[in-house]
Coordinates of C-alpha atoms in Angstrom, one line a residue:
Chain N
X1 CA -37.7 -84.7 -44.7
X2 CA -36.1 -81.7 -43.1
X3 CA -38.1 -78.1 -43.8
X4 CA -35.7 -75.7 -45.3
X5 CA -36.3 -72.5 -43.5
X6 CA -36.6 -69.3 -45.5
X7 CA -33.7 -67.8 -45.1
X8 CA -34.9 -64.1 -45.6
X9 CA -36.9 -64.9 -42.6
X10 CA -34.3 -65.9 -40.2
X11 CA -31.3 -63.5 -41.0
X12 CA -33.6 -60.5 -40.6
X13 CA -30.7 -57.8 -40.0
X14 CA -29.9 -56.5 -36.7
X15 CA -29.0 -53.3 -35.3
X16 CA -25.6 -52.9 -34.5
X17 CA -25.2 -52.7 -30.8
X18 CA -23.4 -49.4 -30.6
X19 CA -26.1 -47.7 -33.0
X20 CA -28.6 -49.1 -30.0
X21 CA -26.3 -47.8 -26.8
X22 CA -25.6 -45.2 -28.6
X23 CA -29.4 -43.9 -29.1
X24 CA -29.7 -44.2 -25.5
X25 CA -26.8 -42.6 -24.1
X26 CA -26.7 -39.1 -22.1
X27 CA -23.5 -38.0 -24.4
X28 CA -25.1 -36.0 -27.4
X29 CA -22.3 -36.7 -29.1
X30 CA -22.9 -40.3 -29.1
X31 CA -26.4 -39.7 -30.0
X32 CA -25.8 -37.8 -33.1
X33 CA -23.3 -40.5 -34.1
X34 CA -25.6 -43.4 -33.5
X35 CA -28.2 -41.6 -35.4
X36 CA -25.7 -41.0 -38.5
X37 CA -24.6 -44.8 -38.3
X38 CA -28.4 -46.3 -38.0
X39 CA -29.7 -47.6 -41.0
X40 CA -33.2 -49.5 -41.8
X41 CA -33.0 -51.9 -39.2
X42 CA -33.2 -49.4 -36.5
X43 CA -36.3 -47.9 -37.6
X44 CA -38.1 -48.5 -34.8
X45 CA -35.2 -47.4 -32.4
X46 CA -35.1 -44.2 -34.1
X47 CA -37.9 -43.4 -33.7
X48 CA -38.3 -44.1 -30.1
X49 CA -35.4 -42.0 -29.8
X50 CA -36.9 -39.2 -31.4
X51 CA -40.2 -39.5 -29.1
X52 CA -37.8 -38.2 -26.2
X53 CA -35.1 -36.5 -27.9
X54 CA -34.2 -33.2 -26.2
X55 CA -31.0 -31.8 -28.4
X56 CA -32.4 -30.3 -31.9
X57 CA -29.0 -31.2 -33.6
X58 CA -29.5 -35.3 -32.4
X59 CA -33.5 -34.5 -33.8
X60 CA -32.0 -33.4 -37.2
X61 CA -29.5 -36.4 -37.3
X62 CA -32.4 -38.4 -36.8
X63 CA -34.5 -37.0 -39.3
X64 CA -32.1 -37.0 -41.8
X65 CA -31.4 -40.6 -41.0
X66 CA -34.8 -41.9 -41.6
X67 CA -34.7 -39.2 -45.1
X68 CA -31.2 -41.3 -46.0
X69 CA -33.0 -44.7 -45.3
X70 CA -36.1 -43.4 -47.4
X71 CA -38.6 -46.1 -47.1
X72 CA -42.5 -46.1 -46.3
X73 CA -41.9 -47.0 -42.9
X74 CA -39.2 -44.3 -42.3
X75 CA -41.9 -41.6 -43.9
X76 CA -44.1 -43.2 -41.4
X77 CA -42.0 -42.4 -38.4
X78 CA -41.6 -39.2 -39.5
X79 CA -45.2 -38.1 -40.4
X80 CA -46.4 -37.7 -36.8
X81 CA -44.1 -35.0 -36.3
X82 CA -46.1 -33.1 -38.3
X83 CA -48.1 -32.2 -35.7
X84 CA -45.8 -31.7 -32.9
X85 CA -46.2 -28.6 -31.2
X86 CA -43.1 -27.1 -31.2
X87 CA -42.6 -25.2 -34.5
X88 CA -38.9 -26.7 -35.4
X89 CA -39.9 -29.8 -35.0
X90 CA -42.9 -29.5 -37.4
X91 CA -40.2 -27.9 -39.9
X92 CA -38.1 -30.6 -39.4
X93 CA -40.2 -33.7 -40.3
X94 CA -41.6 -31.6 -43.9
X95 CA -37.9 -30.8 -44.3
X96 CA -37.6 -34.7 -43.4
X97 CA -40.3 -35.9 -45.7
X98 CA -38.9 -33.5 -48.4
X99 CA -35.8 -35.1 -48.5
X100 CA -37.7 -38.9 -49.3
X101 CA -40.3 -37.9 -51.8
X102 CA -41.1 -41.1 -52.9
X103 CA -41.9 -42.9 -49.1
X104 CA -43.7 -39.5 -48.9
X105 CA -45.7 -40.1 -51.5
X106 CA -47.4 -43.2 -50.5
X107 CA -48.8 -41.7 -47.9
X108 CA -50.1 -38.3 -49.3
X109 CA -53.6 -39.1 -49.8
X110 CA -54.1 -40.4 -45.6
X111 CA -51.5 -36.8 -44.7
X112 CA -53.9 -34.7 -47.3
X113 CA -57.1 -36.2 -45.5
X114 CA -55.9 -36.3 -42.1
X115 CA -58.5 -34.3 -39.4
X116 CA -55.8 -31.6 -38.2
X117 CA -56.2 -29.1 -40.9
X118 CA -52.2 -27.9 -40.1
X119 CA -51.1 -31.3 -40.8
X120 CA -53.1 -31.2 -44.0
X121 CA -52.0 -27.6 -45.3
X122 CA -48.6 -28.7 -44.0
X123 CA -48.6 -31.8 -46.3
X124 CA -49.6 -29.9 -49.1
X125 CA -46.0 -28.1 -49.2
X126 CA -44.7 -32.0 -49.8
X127 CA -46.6 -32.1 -53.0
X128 CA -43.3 -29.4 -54.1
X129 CA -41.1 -32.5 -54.6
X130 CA -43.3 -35.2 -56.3
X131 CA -44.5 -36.0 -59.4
X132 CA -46.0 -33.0 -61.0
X133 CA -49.2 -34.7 -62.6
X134 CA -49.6 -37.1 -59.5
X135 CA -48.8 -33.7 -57.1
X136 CA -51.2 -31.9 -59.4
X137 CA -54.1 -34.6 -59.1
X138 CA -53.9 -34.4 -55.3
X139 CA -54.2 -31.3 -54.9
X140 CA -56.8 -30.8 -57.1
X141 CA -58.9 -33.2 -55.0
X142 CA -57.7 -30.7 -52.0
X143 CA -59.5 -28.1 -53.7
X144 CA -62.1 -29.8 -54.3
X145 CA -63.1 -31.0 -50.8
X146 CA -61.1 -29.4 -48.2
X147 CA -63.4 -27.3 -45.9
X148 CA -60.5 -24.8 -44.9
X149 CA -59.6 -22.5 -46.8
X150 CA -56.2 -21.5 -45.5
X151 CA -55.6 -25.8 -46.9
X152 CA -56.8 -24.8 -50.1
X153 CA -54.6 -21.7 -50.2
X154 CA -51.3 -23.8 -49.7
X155 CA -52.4 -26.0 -52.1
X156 CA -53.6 -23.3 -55.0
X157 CA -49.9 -21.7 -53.9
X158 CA -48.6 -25.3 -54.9
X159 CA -50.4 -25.6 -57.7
X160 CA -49.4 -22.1 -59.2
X161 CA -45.8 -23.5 -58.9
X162 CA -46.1 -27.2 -60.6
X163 CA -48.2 -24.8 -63.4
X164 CA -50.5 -28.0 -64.3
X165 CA -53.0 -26.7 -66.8
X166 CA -55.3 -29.3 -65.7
X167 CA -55.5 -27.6 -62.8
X168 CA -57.4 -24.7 -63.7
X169 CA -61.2 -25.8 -63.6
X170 CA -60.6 -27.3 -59.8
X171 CA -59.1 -23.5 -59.2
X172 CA -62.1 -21.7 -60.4
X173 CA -64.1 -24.0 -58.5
X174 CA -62.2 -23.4 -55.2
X175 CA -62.8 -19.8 -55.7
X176 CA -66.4 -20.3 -55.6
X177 CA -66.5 -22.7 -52.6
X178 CA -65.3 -19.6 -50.7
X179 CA -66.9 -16.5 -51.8
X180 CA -66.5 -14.8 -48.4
X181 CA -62.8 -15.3 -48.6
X182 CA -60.7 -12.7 -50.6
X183 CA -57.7 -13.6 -50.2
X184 CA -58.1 -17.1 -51.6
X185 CA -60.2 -15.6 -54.9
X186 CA -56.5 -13.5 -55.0
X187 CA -54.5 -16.2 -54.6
X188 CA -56.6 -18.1 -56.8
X189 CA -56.3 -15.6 -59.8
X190 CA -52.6 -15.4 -59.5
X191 CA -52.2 -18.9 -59.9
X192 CA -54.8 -19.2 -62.9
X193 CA -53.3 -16.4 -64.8
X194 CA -49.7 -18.1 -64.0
X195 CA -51.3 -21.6 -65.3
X196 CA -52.7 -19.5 -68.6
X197 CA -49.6 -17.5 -68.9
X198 CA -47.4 -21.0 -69.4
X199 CA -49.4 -23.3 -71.3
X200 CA -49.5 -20.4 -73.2
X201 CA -45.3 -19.7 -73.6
X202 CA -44.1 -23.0 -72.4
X203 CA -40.6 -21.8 -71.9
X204 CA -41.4 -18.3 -70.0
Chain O
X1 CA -18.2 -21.5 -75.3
X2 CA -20.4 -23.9 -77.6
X3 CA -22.9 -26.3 -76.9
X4 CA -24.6 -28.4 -79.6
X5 CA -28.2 -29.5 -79.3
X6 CA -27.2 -32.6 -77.9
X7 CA -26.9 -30.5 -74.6
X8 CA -29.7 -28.4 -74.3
X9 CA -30.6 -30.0 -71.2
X10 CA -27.7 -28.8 -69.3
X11 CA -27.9 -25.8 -70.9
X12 CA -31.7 -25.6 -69.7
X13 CA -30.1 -27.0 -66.1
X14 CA -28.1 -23.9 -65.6
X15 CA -30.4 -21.1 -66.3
X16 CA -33.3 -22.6 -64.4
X17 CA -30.7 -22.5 -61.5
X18 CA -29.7 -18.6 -62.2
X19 CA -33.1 -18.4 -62.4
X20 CA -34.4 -19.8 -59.3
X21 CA -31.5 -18.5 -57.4
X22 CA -32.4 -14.4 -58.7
X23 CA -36.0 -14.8 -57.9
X24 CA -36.7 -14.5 -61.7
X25 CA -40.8 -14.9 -62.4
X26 CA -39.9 -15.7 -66.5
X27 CA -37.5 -15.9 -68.8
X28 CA -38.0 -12.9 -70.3
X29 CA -37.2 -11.6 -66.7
X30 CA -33.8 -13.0 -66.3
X31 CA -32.6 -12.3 -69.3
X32 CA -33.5 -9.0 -69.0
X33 CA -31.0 -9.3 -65.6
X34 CA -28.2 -10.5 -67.6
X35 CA -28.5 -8.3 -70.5
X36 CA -28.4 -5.2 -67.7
X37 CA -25.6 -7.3 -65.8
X38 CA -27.6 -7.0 -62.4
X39 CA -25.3 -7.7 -59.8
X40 CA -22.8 -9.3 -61.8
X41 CA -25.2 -12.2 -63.7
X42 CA -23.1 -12.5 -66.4
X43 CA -19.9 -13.7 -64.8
X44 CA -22.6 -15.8 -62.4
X45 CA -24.1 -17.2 -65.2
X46 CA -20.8 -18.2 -66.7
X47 CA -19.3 -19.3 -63.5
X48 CA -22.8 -22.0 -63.9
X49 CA -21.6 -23.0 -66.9
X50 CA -18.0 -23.7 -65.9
X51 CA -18.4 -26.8 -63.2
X52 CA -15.2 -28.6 -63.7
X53 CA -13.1 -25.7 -65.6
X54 CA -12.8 -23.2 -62.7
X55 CA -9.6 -21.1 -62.3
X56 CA -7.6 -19.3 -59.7
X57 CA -8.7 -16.3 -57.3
X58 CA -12.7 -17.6 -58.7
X59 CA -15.1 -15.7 -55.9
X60 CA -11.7 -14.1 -54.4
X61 CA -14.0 -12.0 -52.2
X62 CA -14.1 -15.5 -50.0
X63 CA -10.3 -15.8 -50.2
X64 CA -10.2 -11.9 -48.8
X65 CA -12.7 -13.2 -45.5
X66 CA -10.3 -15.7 -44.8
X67 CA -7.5 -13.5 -44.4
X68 CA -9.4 -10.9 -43.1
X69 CA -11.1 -12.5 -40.5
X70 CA -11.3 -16.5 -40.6
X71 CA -8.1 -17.2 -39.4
X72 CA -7.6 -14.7 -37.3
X73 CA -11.1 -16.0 -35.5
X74 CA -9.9 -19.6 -35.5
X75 CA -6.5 -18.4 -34.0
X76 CA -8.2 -17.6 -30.8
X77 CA -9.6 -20.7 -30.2
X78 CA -6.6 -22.3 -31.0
X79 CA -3.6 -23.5 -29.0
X80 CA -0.2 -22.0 -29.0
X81 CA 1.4 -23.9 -32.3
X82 CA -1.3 -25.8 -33.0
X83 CA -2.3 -26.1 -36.6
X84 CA -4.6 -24.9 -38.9
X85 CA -6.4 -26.8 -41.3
X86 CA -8.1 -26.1 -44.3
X87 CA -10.2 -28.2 -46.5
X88 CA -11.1 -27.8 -50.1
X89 CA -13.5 -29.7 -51.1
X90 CA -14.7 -30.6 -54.6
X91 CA -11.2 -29.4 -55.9
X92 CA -11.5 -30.7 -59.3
X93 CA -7.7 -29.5 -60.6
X94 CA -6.4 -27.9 -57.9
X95 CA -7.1 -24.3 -58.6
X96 CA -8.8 -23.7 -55.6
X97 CA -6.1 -25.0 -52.9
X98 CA -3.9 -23.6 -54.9
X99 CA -5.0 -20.3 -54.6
X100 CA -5.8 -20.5 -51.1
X101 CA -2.0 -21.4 -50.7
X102 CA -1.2 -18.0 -52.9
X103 CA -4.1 -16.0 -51.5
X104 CA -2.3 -16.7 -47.7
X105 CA 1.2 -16.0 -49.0
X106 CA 0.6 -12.6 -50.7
X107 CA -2.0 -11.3 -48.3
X108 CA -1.9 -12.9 -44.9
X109 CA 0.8 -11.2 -42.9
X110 CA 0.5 -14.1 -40.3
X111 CA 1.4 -16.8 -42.7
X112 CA 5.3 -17.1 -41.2
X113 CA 3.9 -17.6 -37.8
X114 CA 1.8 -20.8 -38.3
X115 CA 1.9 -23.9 -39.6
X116 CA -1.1 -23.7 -42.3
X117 CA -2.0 -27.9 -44.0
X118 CA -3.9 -27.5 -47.1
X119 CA -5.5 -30.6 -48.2
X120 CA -7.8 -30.6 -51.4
X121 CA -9.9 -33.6 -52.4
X122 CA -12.5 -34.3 -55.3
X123 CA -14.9 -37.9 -55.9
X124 CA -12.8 -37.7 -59.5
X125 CA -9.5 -39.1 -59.2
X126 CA -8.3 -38.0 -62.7
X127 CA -9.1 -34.4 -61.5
X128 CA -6.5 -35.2 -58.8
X129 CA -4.4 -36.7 -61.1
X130 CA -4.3 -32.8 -62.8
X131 CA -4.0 -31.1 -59.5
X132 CA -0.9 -33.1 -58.3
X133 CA 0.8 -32.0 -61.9
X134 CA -0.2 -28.8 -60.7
X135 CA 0.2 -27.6 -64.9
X136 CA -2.2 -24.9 -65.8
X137 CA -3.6 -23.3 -69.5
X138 CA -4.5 -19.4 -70.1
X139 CA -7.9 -19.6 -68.9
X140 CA -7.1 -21.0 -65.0
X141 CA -4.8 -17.7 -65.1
X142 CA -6.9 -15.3 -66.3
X143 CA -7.4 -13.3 -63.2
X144 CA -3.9 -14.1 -62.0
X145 CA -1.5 -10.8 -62.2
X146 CA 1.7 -11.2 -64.3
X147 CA 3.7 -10.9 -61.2
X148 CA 2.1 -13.6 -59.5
X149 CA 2.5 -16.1 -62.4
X150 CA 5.8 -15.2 -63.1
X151 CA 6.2 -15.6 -58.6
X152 CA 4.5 -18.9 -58.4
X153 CA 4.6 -20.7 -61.8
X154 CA 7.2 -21.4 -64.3
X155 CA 6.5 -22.3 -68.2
X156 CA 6.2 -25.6 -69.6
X157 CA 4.8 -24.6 -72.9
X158 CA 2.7 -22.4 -75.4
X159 CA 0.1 -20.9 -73.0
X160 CA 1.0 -23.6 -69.7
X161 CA 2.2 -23.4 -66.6
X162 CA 3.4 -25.4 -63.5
X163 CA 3.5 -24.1 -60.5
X164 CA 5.9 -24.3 -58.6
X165 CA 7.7 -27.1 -56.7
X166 CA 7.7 -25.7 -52.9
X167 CA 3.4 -25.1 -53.6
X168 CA 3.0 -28.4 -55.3
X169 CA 4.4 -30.2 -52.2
X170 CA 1.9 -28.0 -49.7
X171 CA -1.1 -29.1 -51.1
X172 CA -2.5 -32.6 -50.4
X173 CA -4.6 -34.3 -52.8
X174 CA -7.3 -37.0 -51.6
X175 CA -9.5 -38.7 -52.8
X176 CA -13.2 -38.1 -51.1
X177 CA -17.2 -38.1 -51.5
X178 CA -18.3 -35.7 -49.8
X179 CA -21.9 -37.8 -49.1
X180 CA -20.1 -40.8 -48.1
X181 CA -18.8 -40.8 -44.3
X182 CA -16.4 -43.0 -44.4
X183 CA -14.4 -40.8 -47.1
X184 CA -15.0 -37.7 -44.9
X185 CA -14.3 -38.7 -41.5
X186 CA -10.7 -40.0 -41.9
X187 CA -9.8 -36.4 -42.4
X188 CA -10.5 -35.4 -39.3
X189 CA -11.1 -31.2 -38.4
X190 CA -10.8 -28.4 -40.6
X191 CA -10.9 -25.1 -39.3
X192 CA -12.5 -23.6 -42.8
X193 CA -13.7 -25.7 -45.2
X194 CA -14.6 -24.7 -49.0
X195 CA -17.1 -26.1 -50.3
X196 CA -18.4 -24.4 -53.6
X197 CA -20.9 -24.9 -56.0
X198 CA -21.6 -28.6 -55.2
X199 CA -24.0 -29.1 -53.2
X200 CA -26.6 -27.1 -55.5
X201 CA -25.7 -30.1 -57.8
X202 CA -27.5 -32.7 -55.6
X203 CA -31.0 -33.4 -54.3
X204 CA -32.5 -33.0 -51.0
X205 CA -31.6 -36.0 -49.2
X206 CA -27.9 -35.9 -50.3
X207 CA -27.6 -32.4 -49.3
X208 CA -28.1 -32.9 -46.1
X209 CA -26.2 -35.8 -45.6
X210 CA -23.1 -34.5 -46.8
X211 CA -23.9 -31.0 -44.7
X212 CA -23.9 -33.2 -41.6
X213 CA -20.4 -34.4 -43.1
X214 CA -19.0 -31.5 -43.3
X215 CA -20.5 -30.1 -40.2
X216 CA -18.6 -33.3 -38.5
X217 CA -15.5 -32.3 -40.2
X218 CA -15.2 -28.7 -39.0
X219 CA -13.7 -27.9 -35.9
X220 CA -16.3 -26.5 -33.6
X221 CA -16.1 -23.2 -34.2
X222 CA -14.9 -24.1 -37.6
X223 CA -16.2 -22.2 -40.6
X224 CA -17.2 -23.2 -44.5
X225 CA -17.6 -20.9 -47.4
X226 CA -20.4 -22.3 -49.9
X227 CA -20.7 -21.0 -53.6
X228 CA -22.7 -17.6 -54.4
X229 CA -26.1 -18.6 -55.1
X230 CA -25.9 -21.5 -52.3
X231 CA -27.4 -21.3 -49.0
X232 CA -27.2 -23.7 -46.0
X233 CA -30.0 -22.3 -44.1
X234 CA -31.8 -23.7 -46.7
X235 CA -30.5 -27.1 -46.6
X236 CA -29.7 -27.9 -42.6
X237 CA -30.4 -25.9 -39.3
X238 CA -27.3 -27.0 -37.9
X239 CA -24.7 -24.0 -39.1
X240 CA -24.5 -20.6 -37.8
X241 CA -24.4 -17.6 -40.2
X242 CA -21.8 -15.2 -40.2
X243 CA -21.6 -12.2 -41.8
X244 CA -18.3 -10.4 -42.5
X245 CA -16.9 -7.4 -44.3
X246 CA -16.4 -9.4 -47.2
X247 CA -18.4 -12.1 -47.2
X248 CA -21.2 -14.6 -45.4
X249 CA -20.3 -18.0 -44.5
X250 CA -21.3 -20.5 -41.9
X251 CA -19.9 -22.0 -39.2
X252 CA -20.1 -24.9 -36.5
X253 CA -21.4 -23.3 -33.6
X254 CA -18.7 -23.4 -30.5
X255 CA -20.7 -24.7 -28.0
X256 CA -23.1 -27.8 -28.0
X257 CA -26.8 -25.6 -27.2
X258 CA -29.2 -27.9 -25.1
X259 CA -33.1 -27.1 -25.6

């Protein structure tokens, strides 16, 4: 008895030949348009194409393609950026990852644990966009357990924003994990008294 | 203006955007602007209120740069005769390509020298519908000067207007999303484009895809006027800003930079 094959297995989409030529060609022209064309399939050519990219309009077409595809492993592609050294680039993978907050999401708690504390006070800006009592647990458990304090700064500046009540007793901890640090006990008070001030008046 | 209960959320929608886009820290705060009329807040407020009821000469300040200074930029990097285009895009009834039609009649001395295609397009095809019938109430004409209804538009009733044949026909109306590329690209290059007030309306991800559609729709060197409280250094790196006597907008940079 012949095996039906499963057919979600054997038509996996391709990538259009032009979107792959195109990637690879010297005109930036083509480049950019490839990278507006490409869609999920050519994950793993974007990204490649990124790794070498040398015009920042092509880099931005590319990061806005994998923010229009918007899956997990488009925010995965994107993520290592985060660390790259050249400062636009950085901006343009959190601008990147801002633009797909759900992919982003599942992968907040390996960004908000990873061992480069820039990637980590980085990631925290990400938290802007999600979920407010999700973003709000998260970063709670930054300030909880982060050991730098400029990370637990971004994320008390995050946290004064979402204005999560629930926040406050992981804020007044914070402060005391860094006595020796006065501009996170600042930064810290703000935020509480912004927390107080709206569960307080709701609609100020 | 009334609005019921039923929405309070758009209501609520419009004032968090004044307030995010004056910086206000409360409510109390940004009332207190409006109430004062800082900077004009009331007629800003209003004009967030307004979406799909705008009216002619809105944010004329714009229509004053393009006169001013626009076209005059885009001449010189055009050839001799060659065209200039101009894009309005959303343009829900057809005030706003309308009045850029007006705008260059009355106050752009160059306008007999060049040939000047006006095209106006809008996701809504009912608004187009409107635009093409070109017939106008009181409030689209409220900042219109008697002389320049009585130039451009003729009555049709109580309070309405058309306007007028020979404008009608030098406006095109098209259908288009400004996210989607295959409505933007067929067309082609606009030396300005106007694009107001819209792209606060969506979120990140479709922002930027529809400011690398407009950004492939501009001529390079090509500018685009955004709304007041919009800014598209904050949505994509890929614009220049230009600041002129009487107004900023952004344009498609001339020459491709390599890094």
């Amino acid at each position: 008895m012949p095996l039906i094959r499963n057919t979600a297995a054997k038509s996996a989409p391709d990538v259009p030949s032009d979107v792959l030529t195109g990637l690879k060609s010297a005109s930036i022209d083509e480049r950019w348009s490839a990278a507006r064309a490409a869609g999920a399939p050519a994950i793993p050519a974007l990204a490649e194409a990124l790794s070498h990219e040398s015009d920042a309009r092509v880099r931005e077409a590319i990061f806005t393609a994998f923010a229009r595809i918007g899956t997990r492993e488009s925010a995965l592609a994107v993520m290592q950026y985060l660390r790259a050294d050249d400062a636009s680039i950085r901006t343009g993978a959190l601008d990147s990852l801002r633009s797909m907050p759900r992919a982003a999401e599942a992968s907040m708690l390996m960004l908000l644990s990873d061992d480069d504390p820039d990637v980590r006070l980085l990631s925290c800006e990400l938290a802007r966009a999600m979920n407010n009592s999700e973003a709000a647990r998260l970063l709670c458990e930054v300030l909880e357990r982060d050991s730098e304090a400029n990370v637990c700064a971004a994320a008390v500046d995050v946290l004064a924003e979402i204005a999560d009540e629930n926040a406050l007793p992981a804020l007044s901890r914070c402060a005391t994990r860094f006595p020796n640090d006065p501009f996170l006990a600042f930064a810290v008070k703000i935020a509480v008294g912004r927390l107080r001030s709206v569960s307080a008046n709701p609609r100020d | 203006m009334v609005f019921t209960e039923a929405r309070r959320y758009f209501v609520e929608r419009r004032v968090d955007e004044r307030m995010a886009a004056t910086n206000a820290p409360s409510f109390a705060g940004y009332f207190a602007l409006v109430r004062g009329n800082i900077d004009s807040e009331v007629e800003k407020l209003i004009n967030a209120f307004t979406v799909n009821e705008t009216y002619f000469y809105r944010e004329d300040y714009q229509l004053a740069c393009m006169s001013a200074d626009l076209l005059n930029e885009r001449l010189r990097n055009k050839a001799f005769g060659e065209s200039l285009r101009i894009w309005s895009i959303p343009c829900s009834t057809g005030e706003e390509p309308y009045s850029i039609a007006i705008w260059l009649l009355e106050n752009w001395p160059q306008v007999d020298e060049h040939d000047v295609e006006i095209v106006g397009s809008d996701i809504d095809t009912d608004v187009l519908e409107a635009a093409r019938a070109g017939v106008f109430g009181k409030r689209a004409m409220t900042r219109l000067s008697p002389e320049l209804v009585g130039k451009y538009f003729g009555p049709t009733g109580p309070d309405q207007w058309q306007i007028l044949d020979d404008l009608r026909q030098s406006v095109r109306f098209t259908a288009a999303n400004v996210v989607e590329r295959t409505d933007t690209r067929p067309h082609g290059l606009f030396d300005i484009i106007f694009c107001r007030n819209l792209l606060i309306y969506f979120d990140d991800k479709s922002r930027r895809v529809a400011a690398e559609n407009l950004y492939e729709s501009l001529a390079p060197g090509g500018y685009i006027c955004l709304g007041h409280s919009e800014s598209m250094s904050r949505i994509s790196p890929l614009f220049e800003v230009c600041r002129f006597a009487d107004a900023i907008v952004y344009r498609r940079p001339l020459g491709v930079k390599r890094d």
